[in-house]
């Protein structure tokens, strides 16, 4: 034992470990001069109990498929997670699922909390730190995501488990604070979790009554326990966050409870042990101060001037606890999987493919090829046909809609598809109810569990889903967000249902692939591209109204979608003097305008541009071949905000788009009013060429 550790008057390794989490958190926040020390000080006993006494998790392999999941929804308390990942010596894993031979979070990372390149950032980040199950920070997202994890476990267990082979039987523990409970997304998610009877899910509510502005009584006085009883949850209470024996009992009750998810209401004291800041807002979002840190350490029986101290015995205590328990559970599971593989080789192969985000052989067989049709088929209709093929070819491909399945055309209608419910966990049709925000987070939870999920609603309601879409991109998840009714096609419903600015806002999210296909065969190719992504989410934007199915013997094949933009129709000799660029429903408008221009002797080119993002990732040579720099006369046509199109039309080009909101009227009248007609496109092209 080191001399400084000898000064600690404690023979209780439980308490010593708890206070190590507390003091590491205090020291890290103080050194960073920013952060949230109070919640880690309050919840250190809880996190210690979950990790070292209850949770099945192998620190040597943090991506073991049957591990229990831990979600820190109140992500501002990230030092709880960095402390426990360090003390358990959780190993680092790279994006190719290879162990790197070093710990995920070092003590130096903690010393550099919130600093550039530290593996202890300000909030938990999934793709950055091994042992983090989901990125959290925006309050309520974590608990909502945990519902997706719970749905995934139920589905996986139903598909893969066999008598004597419980391949999937893990639990999900999520910690939430007052802020999570106030955010609407948690209400949406809790309601659905209760309806589905997700008894593999346990939320622990840190009931400390403090937010940034002060006591919660200024804005929050509801009875949370009664609210969750109304959702159909099992509700338990632990009146003292420091009572780890009582906490362990409650967590084990939650683990063994059947028929409904569990909420544990945990009464705690934010900033526990701080003589002057316990139970105050000052302990929430700012460092304690050097003197208050010393006084608090004195209250813990800790060396007052020691910083980032891990006393002798603490690492070993975690190794004897979660280390031994997790390793044993993992080894038993691995042996079980070997026996399972011998008896059920095809199912075992599916598990391995799914875990590595691979696709089964023949995943794209039987995808439809749509014949030429001037009347055409709606993007949503084509999508529905594709989804029904993919779901049969890929066992772990599933999804649903926020109560709009018949409108989005996302229902899986083939025999055996089924509907996921509490009594039918094999169903591949998910019903999220009218809960777009939580749907997005739940999709992320499913994707984090290595399923391939899709979720759908009207494009206008991407506003409700946007925070989860952003987190999906931040986590680099291959989540699929399907949006229909993409523009003016919802005519009579008026501007409240006509997305104008939404394409621009989603195109602005880094790493998000936004695709707006122009006909049914482009929809097919969009899905073919999307399903091969392993680390990127996709927004697929589809029409409500029929779009002409183009003659691909006359025009370029729809496989060009995989490059983001391609030359669909060209002038004789491929030497254009004007370029028409369009996406979605406006592609056929551009084609009609092109035919008129060519008939008049004007060398026109049509570029179908379903995805800016994909196009921007092509070589400069390819991009210049599609949009030759020497052709300045360019017209972009899109039923959306003109914002951003200047990058493709340049200072000499024109954009036929929306600079206002829409209006309530039949589609043809709206197209006429806002200029989305071939005659308008040809007129603008001629103006640019000086032939108007």
XYZ file of C-alpha atoms in Angstrom:
692
model
C 0.000 0.000 0.000
C 1.297 3.457 -0.896
C 1.874 5.967 1.931
C -0.938 8.239 0.796
C -3.350 5.318 0.588
C -2.443 4.295 4.145
C -3.941 7.564 5.366
C -7.378 6.468 4.188
C -9.257 5.214 7.183
C -11.324 2.512 5.496
C -11.243 -1.247 5.375
C -14.448 -1.370 3.349
C -13.555 -1.951 -0.284
C -17.120 -1.190 -1.351
C -16.996 2.268 0.175
C -13.411 2.783 -0.947
C -14.401 2.021 -4.536
C -17.432 4.317 -4.350
C -15.360 7.175 -3.021
C -12.766 6.571 -5.726
C -15.471 7.149 -8.343
C -16.563 10.278 -6.489
C -13.119 11.788 -6.098
C -11.988 10.965 -9.644
C -15.109 12.775 -10.839
C -14.524 15.772 -8.611
C -10.861 16.016 -9.594
C -11.536 15.666 -13.317
C -14.194 18.388 -13.329
C -12.033 20.662 -11.210
C -8.985 20.216 -13.464
C -11.057 20.765 -16.604
C -12.670 23.810 -15.005
C -15.965 22.602 -16.423
C -18.369 19.721 -16.018
C -20.956 18.271 -13.660
C -19.548 16.876 -10.403
C -22.722 16.668 -8.330
C -24.458 13.734 -9.999
C -21.370 11.475 -10.008
C -20.932 12.243 -6.305
C -24.555 11.270 -5.690
C -24.767 8.243 -7.951
C -21.370 6.643 -7.418
C -22.965 4.015 -5.101
C -25.570 3.180 -7.748
C -23.102 2.811 -10.615
C -20.742 0.824 -8.391
C -23.578 -1.540 -7.455
C -24.796 -2.010 -11.025
C -21.325 -2.702 -12.357
C -19.587 -4.576 -9.576
C -22.508 -6.516 -8.132
C -25.274 -6.931 -10.688
C -24.403 -6.399 -14.344
C -23.110 -9.208 -16.563
C -20.378 -7.492 -18.536
C -16.902 -8.717 -19.418
C -14.388 -5.838 -19.310
C -12.038 -7.945 -21.439
C -14.587 -8.027 -24.267
C -16.991 -5.061 -24.110
C -18.800 -6.087 -27.323
C -19.665 -9.631 -26.229
C -23.171 -9.998 -27.753
C -24.971 -11.244 -24.624
C -23.601 -8.636 -22.248
C -25.949 -6.546 -20.133
C -26.205 -2.968 -21.391
C -25.636 0.158 -19.287
C -26.967 3.477 -20.551
C -26.152 6.764 -18.834
C -29.025 8.874 -20.116
C -28.072 11.853 -17.956
C -24.884 12.024 -19.962
C -23.608 15.195 -18.314
C -22.592 12.855 -15.455
C -20.131 11.196 -17.838
C -17.405 11.000 -15.191
C -19.425 8.184 -13.630
C -18.868 6.181 -16.783
C -15.242 7.179 -17.346
C -14.430 6.276 -13.752
C -16.031 2.845 -13.869
C -14.656 2.006 -17.336
C -11.202 2.868 -16.035
C -11.540 1.006 -12.737
C -12.870 -2.119 -14.447
C -10.038 -1.898 -17.009
C -12.504 -2.243 -19.852
C -10.576 -2.970 -23.050
C -10.583 -0.845 -26.186
C -12.055 -2.208 -29.429
C -11.777 -0.688 -32.911
C -14.546 -0.269 -35.538
C -13.571 -3.642 -37.045
C -14.363 -5.286 -33.685
C -10.704 -6.029 -32.915
C -9.379 -5.690 -29.369
C -6.484 -3.249 -29.263
C -4.647 -4.551 -26.206
C -5.095 -1.502 -23.990
C -7.736 -0.083 -21.714
C -10.517 2.030 -23.109
C -10.154 4.888 -20.609
C -6.800 5.530 -18.950
C -6.140 7.568 -15.847
C -4.444 10.088 -18.102
C -7.666 10.345 -20.137
C -9.478 11.188 -16.909
C -6.832 13.765 -16.009
C -7.542 15.259 -19.440
C -11.333 15.121 -19.054
C -13.111 17.247 -21.688
C -9.835 17.948 -23.512
C -9.054 17.316 -27.174
C -8.554 13.621 -28.024
C -9.157 12.435 -24.469
C -11.186 9.221 -24.226
C -13.076 10.979 -21.451
C -15.109 13.590 -23.379
C -17.798 15.779 -21.881
C -20.590 13.308 -22.671
C -20.561 9.581 -23.483
C -19.727 8.971 -27.150
C -20.436 5.555 -28.626
C -18.077 5.534 -31.584
C -15.238 7.094 -29.631
C -14.951 5.100 -26.380
C -15.324 1.320 -26.006
C -17.740 0.389 -23.237
C -20.133 3.211 -24.118
C -23.338 1.614 -25.395
C -24.863 4.774 -26.864
C -24.065 8.463 -27.220
C -26.002 10.470 -24.654
C -26.269 14.088 -23.651
C -29.509 15.452 -25.089
C -31.704 14.476 -22.169
C -34.173 11.655 -22.669
C -32.380 10.239 -25.728
C -30.550 7.612 -23.705
C -33.595 6.109 -22.020
C -35.519 6.166 -25.305
C -32.632 4.404 -27.038
C -32.644 1.782 -24.281
C -36.189 0.859 -25.312
C -34.843 -0.011 -28.768
C -32.186 -2.176 -27.115
C -34.886 -3.946 -25.115
C -37.050 -4.551 -28.199
C -33.967 -5.915 -29.977
C -33.185 -8.381 -27.180
C -36.752 -9.683 -27.227
C -36.632 -10.129 -31.003
C -33.192 -11.746 -30.949
C -34.139 -14.126 -28.156
C -37.247 -15.204 -30.025
C -35.403 -15.815 -33.292
C -32.237 -17.470 -32.013
C -32.910 -19.060 -28.637
C -33.728 -22.748 -28.557
C -34.510 -25.116 -25.651
C -31.366 -25.302 -23.555
C -29.726 -22.499 -25.560
C -30.494 -19.028 -24.114
C -28.163 -17.302 -26.561
C -29.743 -13.890 -25.915
C -31.019 -13.113 -22.426
C -29.355 -9.849 -21.475
C -30.817 -6.928 -19.523
C -30.675 -3.197 -20.080
C -30.045 -0.782 -17.201
C -30.521 2.929 -17.898
C -29.866 5.772 -15.469
C -31.960 8.926 -15.876
C -32.274 12.229 -14.076
C -34.984 14.821 -13.585
C -34.178 16.338 -16.977
C -34.742 13.029 -18.741
C -38.099 12.706 -17.015
C -39.156 16.196 -18.070
C -38.289 15.721 -21.751
C -41.213 14.495 -23.816
C -39.206 11.783 -25.554
C -38.945 9.776 -22.328
C -42.725 9.811 -21.935
C -43.161 8.520 -25.486
C -40.610 5.779 -24.965
C -41.871 4.743 -21.529
C -45.419 4.494 -22.809
C -44.376 2.156 -25.619
C -42.112 0.105 -23.338
C -44.999 -0.418 -20.943
C -47.317 -1.408 -23.766
C -44.786 -3.953 -25.022
C -44.124 -5.360 -21.538
C -40.341 -5.050 -21.895
C -39.355 -6.807 -18.682
C -35.692 -6.881 -19.734
C -35.545 -3.124 -19.165
C -34.819 -1.238 -15.949
C -34.617 2.533 -15.621
C -33.184 4.064 -12.458
C -34.492 7.571 -11.838
C -32.117 9.821 -9.904
C -34.644 11.751 -7.852
C -32.407 14.532 -6.507
C -34.834 17.462 -7.031
C -32.141 19.736 -8.498
C -31.672 21.178 -11.982
C -29.537 24.046 -13.257
C -32.057 26.719 -12.265
C -32.586 25.368 -8.773
C -35.044 23.065 -7.032
C -37.291 21.126 -9.396
C -40.350 22.436 -7.567
C -40.157 25.601 -9.694
C -41.253 23.628 -12.769
C -41.760 19.944 -11.958
C -44.146 18.631 -9.333
C -45.675 15.508 -10.837
C -45.630 12.109 -9.149
C -43.231 10.221 -11.406
C -43.873 6.868 -9.745
C -47.619 7.121 -10.326
C -47.031 8.222 -13.902
C -45.014 5.078 -14.582
C -47.577 2.897 -12.884
C -50.059 4.332 -15.369
C -47.694 3.312 -18.193
C -47.845 -0.249 -16.880
C -44.386 -0.332 -15.316
C -43.265 -2.131 -12.191
C -42.186 0.658 -9.809
C -39.734 0.241 -6.913
C -38.239 2.813 -4.582
C -34.898 3.105 -2.819
C -34.947 5.959 -0.342
C -31.178 6.276 0.161
C -28.723 6.239 -2.727
C -25.952 5.237 -0.333
C -27.698 2.011 0.694
C -26.006 -0.341 -1.735
C -27.521 -3.454 -0.165
C -31.035 -2.134 -0.735
C -30.045 -0.982 -4.206
C -28.692 -4.407 -5.097
C -31.943 -6.000 -3.918
C -33.992 -3.611 -6.066
C -31.831 -4.220 -9.141
C -32.115 -7.981 -8.726
C -35.881 -7.666 -8.316
C -35.936 -5.760 -11.579
C -33.808 -8.449 -13.242
C -36.167 -11.208 -12.107
C -39.432 -9.353 -12.653
C -41.542 -10.518 -15.583
C -44.298 -8.929 -17.622
C -43.321 -5.260 -17.498
C -40.324 -2.919 -17.386
C -39.133 -1.625 -14.022
C -38.564 1.905 -12.777
C -36.485 2.324 -9.620
C -37.034 5.710 -8.019
C -33.780 6.490 -6.243
C -33.656 9.338 -3.728
C -30.222 10.933 -3.777
C -28.349 14.059 -2.740
C -26.609 15.890 -5.552
C -23.059 16.799 -4.573
C -23.170 14.266 -1.711
C -20.595 15.029 0.957
C -19.925 18.604 -0.087
C -20.276 20.733 3.076
C -21.565 23.814 1.267
C -22.935 22.592 -2.081
C -24.791 19.363 -1.381
C -28.426 19.615 -2.551
C -27.778 22.858 -4.440
C -27.777 23.832 -8.098
C -24.127 24.894 -7.686
C -23.167 21.211 -7.493
C -24.876 20.493 -10.808
C -23.023 22.201 -13.595
C -19.796 23.731 -12.328
C -16.641 22.654 -10.480
C -16.824 22.577 -6.696
C -13.733 24.751 -6.271
C -10.395 23.696 -4.825
C -11.316 24.414 -1.203
C -14.684 22.668 -1.439
C -12.971 19.648 -3.004
C -10.622 19.449 -0.017
C -13.464 19.765 2.478
C -15.491 17.122 0.659
C -12.576 14.712 0.598
C -12.178 15.267 4.331
C -15.821 14.299 4.756
C -15.121 11.089 2.812
C -12.080 10.311 4.962
C -9.907 10.902 1.912
C -6.477 12.573 1.703
C -7.445 16.201 1.145
C -4.633 17.066 -1.261
C -4.578 13.805 -3.215
C -5.745 14.086 -6.801
C -6.774 11.313 -9.186
C -6.043 8.774 -6.485
C -6.916 5.124 -6.980
C -6.086 3.439 -3.668
C -4.543 0.003 -3.493
C -7.155 -2.691 -3.622
C -9.693 -0.856 -5.768
C -8.611 -2.260 -9.147
C -8.453 -5.715 -7.608
C -11.876 -5.312 -6.055
C -13.434 -4.607 -9.453
C -11.470 -7.490 -10.954
C -12.804 -9.832 -8.272
C -16.321 -8.483 -8.852
C -17.366 -7.631 -12.384
C -14.126 -8.949 -13.839
C -14.564 -12.489 -12.516
C -18.350 -12.556 -12.850
C -18.251 -11.169 -16.383
C -15.447 -13.456 -17.537
C -17.244 -16.509 -16.170
C -20.557 -15.508 -17.772
C -18.820 -14.803 -21.066
C -16.969 -18.118 -21.020
C -20.165 -20.045 -20.267
C -21.895 -18.241 -23.125
C -19.034 -18.938 -25.529
C -19.177 -22.628 -24.695
C -22.940 -22.535 -25.136
C -22.522 -20.854 -28.527
C -20.089 -23.562 -29.676
C -22.600 -26.269 -28.819
C -25.319 -24.187 -30.466
C -23.218 -23.817 -33.616
C -22.846 -27.573 -33.852
C -26.606 -28.077 -33.581
C -27.860 -24.941 -35.381
C -25.061 -23.915 -37.771
C -27.210 -21.691 -39.971
C -28.553 -19.678 -37.050
C -25.055 -19.350 -35.575
C -23.806 -18.056 -38.919
C -26.606 -15.475 -38.935
C -25.552 -14.259 -35.492
C -21.959 -13.806 -36.630
C -22.947 -11.971 -39.807
C -25.330 -9.726 -37.933
C -22.768 -8.864 -35.258
C -20.303 -7.760 -37.936
C -22.968 -5.810 -39.828
C -22.589 -8.071 -42.839
C -25.388 -9.147 -45.171
C -26.435 -12.702 -46.021
C -25.689 -14.125 -49.459
C -28.347 -13.183 -51.971
C -29.674 -10.338 -49.850
C -30.674 -8.347 -52.954
C -32.156 -11.204 -54.984
C -35.621 -10.666 -56.454
C -35.523 -6.896 -56.082
C -38.124 -5.510 -58.473
C -37.364 -3.992 -61.854
C -40.107 -1.579 -62.789
C -41.244 -1.378 -66.436
C -41.548 1.854 -68.356
C -44.735 3.599 -67.359
C -45.627 7.224 -68.192
C -48.172 7.235 -65.353
C -45.684 5.572 -63.072
C -45.728 4.606 -59.442
C -45.249 6.628 -56.276
C -41.906 6.514 -54.526
C -43.594 5.227 -51.390
C -45.270 2.407 -53.362
C -41.987 1.310 -54.913
C -40.360 1.473 -51.493
C -43.015 -0.795 -50.010
C -42.346 -3.435 -52.652
C -38.607 -3.266 -52.019
C -38.999 -3.461 -48.246
C -41.058 -6.622 -48.549
C -38.307 -8.280 -50.575
C -35.460 -7.152 -48.338
C -37.225 -8.263 -45.149
C -37.548 -11.778 -46.568
C -33.928 -11.887 -47.700
C -32.375 -10.395 -44.559
C -33.655 -12.051 -41.365
C -32.637 -9.164 -39.091
C -34.101 -6.416 -41.306
C -37.275 -5.024 -39.710
C -39.101 -1.795 -39.037
C -42.279 0.154 -39.016
C -43.949 3.515 -38.886
C -45.196 6.143 -36.475
C -48.828 5.105 -37.074
C -48.563 5.797 -40.801
C -47.787 2.352 -42.186
C -50.649 2.370 -44.716
C -49.611 5.845 -45.920
C -45.857 5.294 -45.826
C -46.322 1.858 -47.448
C -43.866 0.386 -44.966
C -46.006 -2.512 -43.762
C -44.490 -5.928 -44.376
C -47.329 -7.935 -45.855
C -45.696 -11.224 -46.827
C -46.816 -14.371 -45.026
C -45.098 -14.739 -41.686
C -43.945 -11.120 -41.320
C -46.025 -10.664 -38.181
C -46.437 -7.713 -35.854
C -44.120 -7.190 -32.893
C -46.145 -7.155 -29.688
C -45.641 -8.292 -26.100
C -47.099 -11.688 -26.953
C -45.568 -11.852 -30.423
C -41.872 -10.889 -30.235
C -41.085 -12.524 -33.571
C -43.010 -9.885 -35.531
C -41.024 -7.797 -38.010
C -43.613 -5.017 -38.267
C -42.898 -2.522 -35.497
C -45.662 -0.170 -34.424
C -44.283 2.950 -32.762
C -47.575 4.768 -32.363
C -47.656 8.516 -32.929
C -44.252 8.932 -31.307
C -41.830 10.157 -33.974
C -39.192 11.465 -31.579
C -38.878 8.255 -29.597
C -39.163 6.211 -32.796
C -35.895 7.719 -33.992
C -34.132 6.911 -30.723
C -35.608 3.407 -30.637
C -34.304 2.815 -34.170
C -30.867 3.800 -32.888
C -31.208 1.281 -30.052
C -32.105 -1.423 -32.553
C -29.140 -0.502 -34.751
C -26.814 -0.507 -31.734
C -28.021 -4.066 -31.150
C -26.864 -4.936 -34.694
C -30.311 -5.247 -36.259
C -31.013 -3.333 -39.489
C -34.024 -1.175 -38.672
C -36.067 1.296 -40.627
C -38.682 3.734 -39.364
C -41.084 5.880 -41.332
C -43.297 8.939 -41.148
C -44.193 11.944 -43.318
C -41.209 14.074 -44.299
C -42.651 17.108 -42.535
C -42.407 15.200 -39.241
C -38.676 14.718 -39.619
C -38.688 17.828 -37.422
C -39.896 15.625 -34.560
C -37.257 12.988 -35.298
C -34.302 15.210 -36.073
C -32.448 14.995 -32.705
C -32.326 11.201 -32.979
C -31.265 11.400 -36.636
C -28.408 13.668 -35.640
C -27.287 11.247 -32.919
C -27.499 8.355 -35.368
C -25.069 10.208 -37.594
C -22.846 11.101 -34.663
C -22.734 7.404 -33.675
C -22.183 6.278 -37.283
C -25.092 3.831 -37.224
C -26.623 2.319 -40.392
C -30.125 3.361 -39.400
C -32.686 3.901 -42.174
C -35.136 6.799 -41.852
C -37.900 6.588 -44.465
C -39.886 9.744 -45.192
C -42.813 9.952 -47.588
C -45.026 12.827 -48.761
C -41.820 14.607 -49.607
C -43.001 17.860 -51.183
C -46.189 19.350 -52.611
C -47.845 15.991 -53.192
C -49.848 16.429 -50.008
C -51.359 19.481 -51.714
C -54.680 20.120 -50.040
C -53.248 19.603 -46.559
C -51.427 22.873 -47.062
C -48.157 24.329 -45.789
C -48.310 22.588 -42.394
C -47.770 19.316 -44.264
C -45.508 20.505 -47.098
C -41.833 20.186 -46.222
C -39.905 23.126 -47.594
C -36.717 23.526 -45.571
C -36.305 19.890 -44.547
C -34.030 18.663 -47.318
C -31.601 21.499 -46.657
C -31.596 20.888 -42.909
C -30.924 17.169 -43.246
C -28.298 17.648 -45.941
C -26.500 19.839 -43.412
C -25.988 16.973 -40.924
C -22.431 15.617 -41.258
C -22.227 11.954 -42.221
C -25.927 11.590 -43.000
C -26.782 10.257 -46.457
C -29.912 11.944 -47.801
C -31.442 10.306 -50.880
C -34.388 11.588 -52.926
C -34.912 9.157 -55.819
C -36.591 10.280 -59.037
C -38.513 7.183 -60.102
C -39.286 3.624 -58.992
C -36.038 2.147 -60.276
C -34.044 4.835 -58.519
C -35.858 3.790 -55.334
C -34.625 0.223 -55.857
C -31.056 1.381 -56.411
C -31.250 3.675 -53.396
C -32.072 0.710 -51.180
C -29.329 -1.346 -52.840
C -26.851 1.385 -51.881
C -28.250 1.919 -48.385
C -28.174 -1.710 -47.275
C -24.447 -1.955 -47.943
C -23.639 0.878 -45.548
C -22.194 -0.213 -42.214
C -21.436 3.075 -40.480
C -23.743 5.711 -41.994
C -27.416 6.475 -41.418
C -29.666 7.265 -44.344
C -32.672 9.469 -44.937
C -34.775 8.214 -47.835
C -37.202 10.859 -49.119
C -40.089 9.508 -51.202
C -43.044 10.894 -53.116
C -46.701 10.486 -52.265
C -47.814 10.860 -55.881
C -46.948 8.617 -58.856
C -43.731 9.446 -60.711
C -43.257 8.388 -64.336
C -41.050 5.308 -64.594
C -38.378 6.313 -67.082
C -37.346 4.272 -70.121
C -33.891 3.078 -69.158
C -33.167 1.892 -72.686
C -33.387 5.524 -73.729
C -31.965 7.110 -70.593
C -29.080 6.081 -68.350
C -29.548 3.139 -65.950
C -30.694 3.875 -62.420
C -27.497 2.325 -61.040
C -26.092 5.844 -61.258
C -27.826 6.480 -57.915
C -24.829 4.813 -56.240
C -22.721 7.813 -57.292
C -25.121 10.412 -55.940
C -25.661 12.125 -59.300
C -25.378 10.936 -62.866
C -26.053 12.001 -66.423
C -29.559 10.746 -67.067
C -30.138 12.277 -70.495
C -27.670 14.096 -72.670
C -27.318 16.259 -75.716
C -26.154 14.668 -78.956
C -22.395 14.287 -78.750
C -22.456 14.711 -74.960
C -21.541 18.363 -75.385
C -24.197 20.253 -73.399
C -24.689 23.987 -73.374
C -27.199 23.899 -70.516
C -27.556 21.457 -67.623
C -30.821 20.687 -65.855
C -30.301 19.229 -62.369
C -33.138 17.711 -60.369
C -34.058 15.265 -57.644
C -37.188 13.291 -56.833
C -40.420 14.233 -58.536
C -38.714 17.015 -60.471
C -36.502 14.602 -62.428
C -39.348 13.812 -64.819
C -40.049 17.540 -65.164
C -36.408 18.066 -66.138
C -36.586 15.188 -68.639
C -39.674 16.685 -70.304
C -37.997 20.088 -70.465
C -34.864 18.467 -71.893
C -36.829 16.826 -74.705
C -38.388 20.183 -75.600
C -35.016 21.921 -75.621
C -33.364 19.240 -77.752
C -36.275 19.440 -80.197
C -35.504 23.141 -80.530
C -31.833 22.455 -81.215
C -30.605 23.379 -77.724
C -27.978 20.979 -76.378
C -29.413 20.054 -72.972
C -28.217 17.613 -70.327
C -30.292 16.204 -67.451
C -28.509 15.275 -64.230
C -30.463 13.245 -61.718
C -29.033 14.152 -58.324
C -30.694 12.033 -55.615
C -27.900 12.604 -53.084
C -25.607 15.558 -52.616
C -23.633 13.693 -49.964
C -22.842 10.666 -52.118
C -21.965 12.886 -55.058
C -19.563 14.971 -52.976
C -17.662 11.796 -52.078
C -16.950 10.966 -55.728
C -13.687 11.902 -57.399
C -13.309 15.374 -58.814
C -12.874 13.803 -62.219
C -16.263 12.119 -61.998
C -17.980 15.213 -60.608
C -16.570 17.338 -63.398
C -17.703 14.783 -65.965
C -21.275 15.121 -64.696
C -21.175 18.886 -64.214
C -18.492 20.215 -66.610
C -17.007 23.400 -65.133
C -17.139 25.106 -68.547
C -20.935 24.844 -68.707
C -22.184 27.816 -66.717
C -25.819 27.672 -67.780
C -27.410 25.461 -65.161
C -30.918 25.128 -63.791
C -31.735 23.215 -60.599
C -35.339 22.116 -60.040
C -36.529 20.912 -56.628
C -39.733 21.368 -54.635
C -37.803 22.537 -51.596
C -35.812 25.449 -50.289
C -33.313 26.830 -52.769
C -30.767 27.042 -49.942
C -27.508 25.329 -50.900
C -28.162 24.807 -54.586
C -25.779 27.639 -55.489
C -22.914 25.154 -55.047
C -24.139 23.320 -58.155
C -25.641 26.077 -60.316
C -23.005 28.706 -59.554
C -23.434 32.449 -59.748
C -24.721 32.307 -63.333
C -27.302 29.579 -62.787
C -30.888 29.577 -61.579
C -32.846 27.539 -59.060
C -36.532 26.773 -59.452
C -37.426 26.023 -55.882
C -39.248 27.316 -52.843
C -38.509 30.642 -51.206
C -41.806 30.693 -49.320
C -44.031 28.138 -47.631
C -46.498 26.236 -49.786
C -50.271 26.542 -49.990
C -53.416 24.453 -49.746
C -54.507 23.383 -53.237
C -54.465 20.397 -55.586
C -50.967 19.369 -56.671
C -51.256 20.544 -60.293
C -52.294 24.002 -59.196
C -49.345 24.175 -56.819
C -46.931 23.057 -59.519
C -48.270 25.779 -61.795
C -48.125 28.455 -59.094
C -44.546 27.701 -58.027
C -43.123 26.958 -61.473
C -42.528 23.213 -61.345
C -43.546 22.610 -64.940
C -41.515 21.799 -68.069
C -42.494 25.065 -69.737
C -41.077 27.065 -66.865
C -37.829 25.069 -66.916
C -37.355 25.531 -70.661
C -38.050 29.248 -70.357
C -35.405 29.657 -67.630
C -32.878 27.598 -69.629
C -33.395 29.798 -72.666
C -33.042 32.947 -70.576
C -29.665 31.721 -69.318
C -28.570 31.065 -72.883
C -29.855 34.418 -74.076
C -32.500 32.822 -76.254
C -35.566 33.786 -74.277
